[in-house]
Coordinates of C-alpha atoms and ligand atoms in Angstrom, one line a residue:
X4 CA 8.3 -3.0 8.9
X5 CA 11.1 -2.8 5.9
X6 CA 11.6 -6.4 5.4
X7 CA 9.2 -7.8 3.2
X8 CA 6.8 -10.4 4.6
X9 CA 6.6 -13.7 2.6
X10 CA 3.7 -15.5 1.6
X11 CA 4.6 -18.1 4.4
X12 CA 5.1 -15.2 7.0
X13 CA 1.7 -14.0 6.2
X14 CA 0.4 -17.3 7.0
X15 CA 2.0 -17.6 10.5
X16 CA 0.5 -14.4 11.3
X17 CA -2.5 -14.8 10.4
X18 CA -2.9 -18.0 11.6
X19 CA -1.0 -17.1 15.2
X20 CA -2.9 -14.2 15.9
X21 CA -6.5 -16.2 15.3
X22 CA -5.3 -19.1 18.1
X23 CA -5.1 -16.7 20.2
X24 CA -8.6 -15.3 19.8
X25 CA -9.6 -18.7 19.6
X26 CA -7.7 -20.2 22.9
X27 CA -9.7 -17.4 25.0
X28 CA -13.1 -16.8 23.3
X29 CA -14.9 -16.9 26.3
X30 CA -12.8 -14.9 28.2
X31 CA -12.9 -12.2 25.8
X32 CA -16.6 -12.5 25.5
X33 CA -16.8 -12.3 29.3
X34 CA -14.1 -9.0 29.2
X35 CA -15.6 -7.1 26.6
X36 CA -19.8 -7.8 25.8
X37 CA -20.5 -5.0 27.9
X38 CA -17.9 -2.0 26.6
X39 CA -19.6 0.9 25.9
X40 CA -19.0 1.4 22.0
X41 CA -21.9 3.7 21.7
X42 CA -19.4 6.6 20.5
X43 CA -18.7 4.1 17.6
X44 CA -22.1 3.3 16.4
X45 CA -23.3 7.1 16.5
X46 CA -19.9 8.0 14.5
X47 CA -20.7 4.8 12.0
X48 CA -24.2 5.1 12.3
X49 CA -24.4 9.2 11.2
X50 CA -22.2 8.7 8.0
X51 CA -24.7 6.7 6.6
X52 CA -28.0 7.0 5.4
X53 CA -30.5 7.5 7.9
X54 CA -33.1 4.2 6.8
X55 CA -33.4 0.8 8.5
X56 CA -32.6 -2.0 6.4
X57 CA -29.0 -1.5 5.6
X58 CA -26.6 -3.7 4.3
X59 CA -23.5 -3.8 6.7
X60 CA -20.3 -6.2 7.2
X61 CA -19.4 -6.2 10.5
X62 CA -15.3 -6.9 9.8
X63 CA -14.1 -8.7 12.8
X64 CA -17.0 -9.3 14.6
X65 CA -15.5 -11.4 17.1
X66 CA -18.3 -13.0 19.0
X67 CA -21.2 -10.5 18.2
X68 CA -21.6 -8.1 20.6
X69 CA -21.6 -5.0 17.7
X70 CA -23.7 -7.6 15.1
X71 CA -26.9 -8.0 17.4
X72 CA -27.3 -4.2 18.0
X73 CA -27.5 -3.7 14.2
X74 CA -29.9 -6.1 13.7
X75 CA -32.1 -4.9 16.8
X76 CA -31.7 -1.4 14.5
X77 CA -33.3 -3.3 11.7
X78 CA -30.3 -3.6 9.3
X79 CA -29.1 -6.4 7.7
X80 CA -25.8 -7.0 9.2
X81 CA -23.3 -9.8 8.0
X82 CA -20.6 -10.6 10.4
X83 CA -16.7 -11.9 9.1
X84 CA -14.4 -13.3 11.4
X85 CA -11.5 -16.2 11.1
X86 CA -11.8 -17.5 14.3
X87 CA -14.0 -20.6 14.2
X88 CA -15.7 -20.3 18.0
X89 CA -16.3 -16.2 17.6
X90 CA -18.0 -16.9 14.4
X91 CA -20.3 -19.6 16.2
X92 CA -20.6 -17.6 18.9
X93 CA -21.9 -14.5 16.8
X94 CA -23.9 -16.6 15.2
X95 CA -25.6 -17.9 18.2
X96 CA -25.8 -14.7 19.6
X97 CA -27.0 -12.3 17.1
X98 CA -29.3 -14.9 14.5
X99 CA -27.0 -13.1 11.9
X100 CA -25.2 -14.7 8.7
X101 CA -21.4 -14.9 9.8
X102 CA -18.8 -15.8 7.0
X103 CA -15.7 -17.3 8.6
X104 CA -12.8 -15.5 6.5
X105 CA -9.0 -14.4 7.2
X106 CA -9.2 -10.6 6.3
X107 CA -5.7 -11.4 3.7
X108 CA -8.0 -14.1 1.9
X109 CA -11.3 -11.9 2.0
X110 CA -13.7 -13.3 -0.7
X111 CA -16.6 -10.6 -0.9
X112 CA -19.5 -9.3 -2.9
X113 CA -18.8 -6.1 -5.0
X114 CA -20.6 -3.1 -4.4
X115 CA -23.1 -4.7 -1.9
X116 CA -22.7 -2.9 1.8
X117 CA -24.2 0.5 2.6
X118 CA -21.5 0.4 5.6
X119 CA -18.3 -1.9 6.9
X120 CA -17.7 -1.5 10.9
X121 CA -14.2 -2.5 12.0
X122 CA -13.8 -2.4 15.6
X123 CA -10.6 -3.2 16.7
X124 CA -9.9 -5.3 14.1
X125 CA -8.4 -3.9 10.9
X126 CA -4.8 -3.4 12.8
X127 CA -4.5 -7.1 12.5
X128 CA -3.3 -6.6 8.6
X129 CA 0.7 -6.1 8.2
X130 CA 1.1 -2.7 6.8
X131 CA 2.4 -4.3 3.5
X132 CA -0.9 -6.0 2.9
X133 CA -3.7 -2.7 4.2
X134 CA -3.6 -1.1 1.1
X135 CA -4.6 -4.7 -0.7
X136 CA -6.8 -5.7 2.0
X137 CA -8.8 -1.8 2.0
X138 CA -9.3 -1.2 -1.4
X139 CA -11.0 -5.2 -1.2
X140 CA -13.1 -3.7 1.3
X141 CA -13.9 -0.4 -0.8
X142 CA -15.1 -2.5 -3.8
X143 CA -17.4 -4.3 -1.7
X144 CA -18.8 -1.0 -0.6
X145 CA -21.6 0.4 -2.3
X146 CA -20.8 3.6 -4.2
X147 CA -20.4 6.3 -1.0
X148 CA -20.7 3.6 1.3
X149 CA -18.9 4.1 4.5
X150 CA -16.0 2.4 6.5
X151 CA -15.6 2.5 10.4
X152 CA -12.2 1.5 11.4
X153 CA -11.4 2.0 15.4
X154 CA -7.6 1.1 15.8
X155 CA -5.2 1.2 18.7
X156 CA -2.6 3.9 17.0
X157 CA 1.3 4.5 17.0
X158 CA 4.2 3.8 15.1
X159 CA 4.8 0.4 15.7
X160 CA 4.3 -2.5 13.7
X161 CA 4.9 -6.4 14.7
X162 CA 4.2 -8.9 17.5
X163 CA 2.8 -7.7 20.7
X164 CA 2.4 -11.1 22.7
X165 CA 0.9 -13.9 20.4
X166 CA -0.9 -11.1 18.0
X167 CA 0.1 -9.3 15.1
X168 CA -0.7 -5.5 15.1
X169 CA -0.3 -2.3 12.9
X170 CA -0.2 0.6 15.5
X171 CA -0.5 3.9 12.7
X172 CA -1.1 7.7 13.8
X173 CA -4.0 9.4 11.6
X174 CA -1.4 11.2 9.0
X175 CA -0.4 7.4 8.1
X176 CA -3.8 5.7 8.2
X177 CA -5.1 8.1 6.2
X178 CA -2.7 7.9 3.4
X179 CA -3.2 4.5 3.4
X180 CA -7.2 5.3 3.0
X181 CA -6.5 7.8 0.3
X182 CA -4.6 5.1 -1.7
X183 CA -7.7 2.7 -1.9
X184 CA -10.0 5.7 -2.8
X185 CA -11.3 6.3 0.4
X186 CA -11.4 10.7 1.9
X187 CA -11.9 11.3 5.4
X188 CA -15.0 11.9 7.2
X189 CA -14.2 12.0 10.2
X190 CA -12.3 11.0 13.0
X191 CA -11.6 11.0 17.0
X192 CA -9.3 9.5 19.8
X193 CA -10.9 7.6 22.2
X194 CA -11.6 7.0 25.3
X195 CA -14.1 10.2 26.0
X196 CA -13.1 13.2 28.0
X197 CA -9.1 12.2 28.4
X198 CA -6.0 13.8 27.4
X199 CA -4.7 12.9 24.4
X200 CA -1.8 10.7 25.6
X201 CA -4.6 8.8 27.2
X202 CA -6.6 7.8 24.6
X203 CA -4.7 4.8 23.0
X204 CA -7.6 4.9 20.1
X205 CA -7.7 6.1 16.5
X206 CA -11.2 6.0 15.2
X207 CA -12.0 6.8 11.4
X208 CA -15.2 7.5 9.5
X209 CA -13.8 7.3 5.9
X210 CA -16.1 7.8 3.1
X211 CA -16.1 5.4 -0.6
X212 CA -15.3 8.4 -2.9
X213 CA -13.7 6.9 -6.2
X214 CA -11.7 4.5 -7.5
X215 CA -8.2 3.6 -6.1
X216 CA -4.8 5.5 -7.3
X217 CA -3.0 2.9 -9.4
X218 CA -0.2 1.4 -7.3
Ligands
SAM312 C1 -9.7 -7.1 19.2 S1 -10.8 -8.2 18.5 C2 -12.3 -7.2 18.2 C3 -13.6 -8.0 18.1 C4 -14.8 -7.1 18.0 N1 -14.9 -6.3 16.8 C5 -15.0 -6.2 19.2 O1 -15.0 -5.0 19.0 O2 -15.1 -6.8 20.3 C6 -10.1 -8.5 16.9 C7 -10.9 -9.5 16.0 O3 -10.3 -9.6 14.7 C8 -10.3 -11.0 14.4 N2 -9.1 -11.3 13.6 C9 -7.8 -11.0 13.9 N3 -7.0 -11.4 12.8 C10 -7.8 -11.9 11.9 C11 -7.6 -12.4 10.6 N4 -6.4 -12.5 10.0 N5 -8.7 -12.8 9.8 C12 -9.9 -12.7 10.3 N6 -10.2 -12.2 11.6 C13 -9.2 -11.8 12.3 C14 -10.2 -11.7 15.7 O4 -10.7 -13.1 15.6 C15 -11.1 -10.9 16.6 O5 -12.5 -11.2 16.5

């Protein structure tokens, strides 16, 4: 994307993307409550320390599939999403605290989560806001905390139906973790067991290391 993105631009995205979500909650529910993320939660789950009773932000939580395992787990798990019916529906669903937020307005707690799990969300933030929006997300992490991030990847960048995505390859996504003081854990292409080409997914363990380079 080379043209800068006004505040108003932003807005539109932002705002477009989440009526979609919100015009086929259900549906989603229905298409996705029962994917098999458990690659996700070992890869999150691993990074961080091995207690019950952590403090995680589910980013994205959509309608809460990801929040009530966590909780069964015995963490305390806080969900975050701007569409109004997931954030009921997580609600509902898990008994967790959701805080309905747009990920370019986050307002959160410094240095409170052990761990952030972003599945399949964070490539909803233009490029031009990720390093803003990750080193928000890296001061609400504790120090060493952890952030999961599973993106589609690619080199592509605007609208793809009614929703705005970031497609990035690791080389790019990880400069953009470096910048906002995050290193690299770990990280895999997913689905399981395929060829590369056929495995559309980037997912990152990225670890809270210091503070961010000065932009
Ligand atoms: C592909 S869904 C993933 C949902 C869930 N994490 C999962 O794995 O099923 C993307 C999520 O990001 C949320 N989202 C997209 N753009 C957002 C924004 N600007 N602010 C807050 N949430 C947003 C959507 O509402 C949706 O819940």
């Amino acid at each position: 994307m080379n043209t800068k993105l006004q505040e108003k631009d932003l807005r539109v995205i932002s705002e477009q993307t989440l009526a979609h979500y919100q015009s086929r909650a259900h549906a989603f529910w229905e298409g996705t409550k029962d994917h098999d993320v458990t690659q996700n939660y070992q890869a999150f789950l691993e990074a961080l320390p091995q207690r019950k009773g952590l403090s995680i932000l589910d980013l994205g939580c959509g309608p809460g599939r990801d929040l009530k395992y966590f909780k069964n787990l015995g963490h305390h798990a806080i969900g975050l999403d701007g569409c109004p019916d997931f954030c009921q529906m997580a609600r509902s669903y898990s008994s967790c605290e959701v805080w309905q937020q747009d990920f370019l307005k986050l307002d959160l707690p410094r240095q409170f989560f052990d761990g952030i799990f972003a599945n399949a969300s964070l490539f909803h933030v233009p490029s031009q806001e990720l390093t803003r929006v990750l080193r928000e997300l890296h001061q609400s992490l504790k120090e060493n905390g952890i952030l999961f991030s599973s993106n589609p990847r690619g080199d592509f960048e605007g609208w793809n139906g009614q929703r705005y995505g970031t497609y990035l390859e690791l080389v790019e996504y990880q400069n953009f973790l470096k910048r906002s003081g995050f290193s690299l854990v770990h990280n895999y292409y997913r689905p399981q067991g395929k060829p590369c080409h056929e495995q559309p997914w980037l997912a990152v363990v990225a670890k809270k290391c210091s503070g961010p380079k000065p932009l």
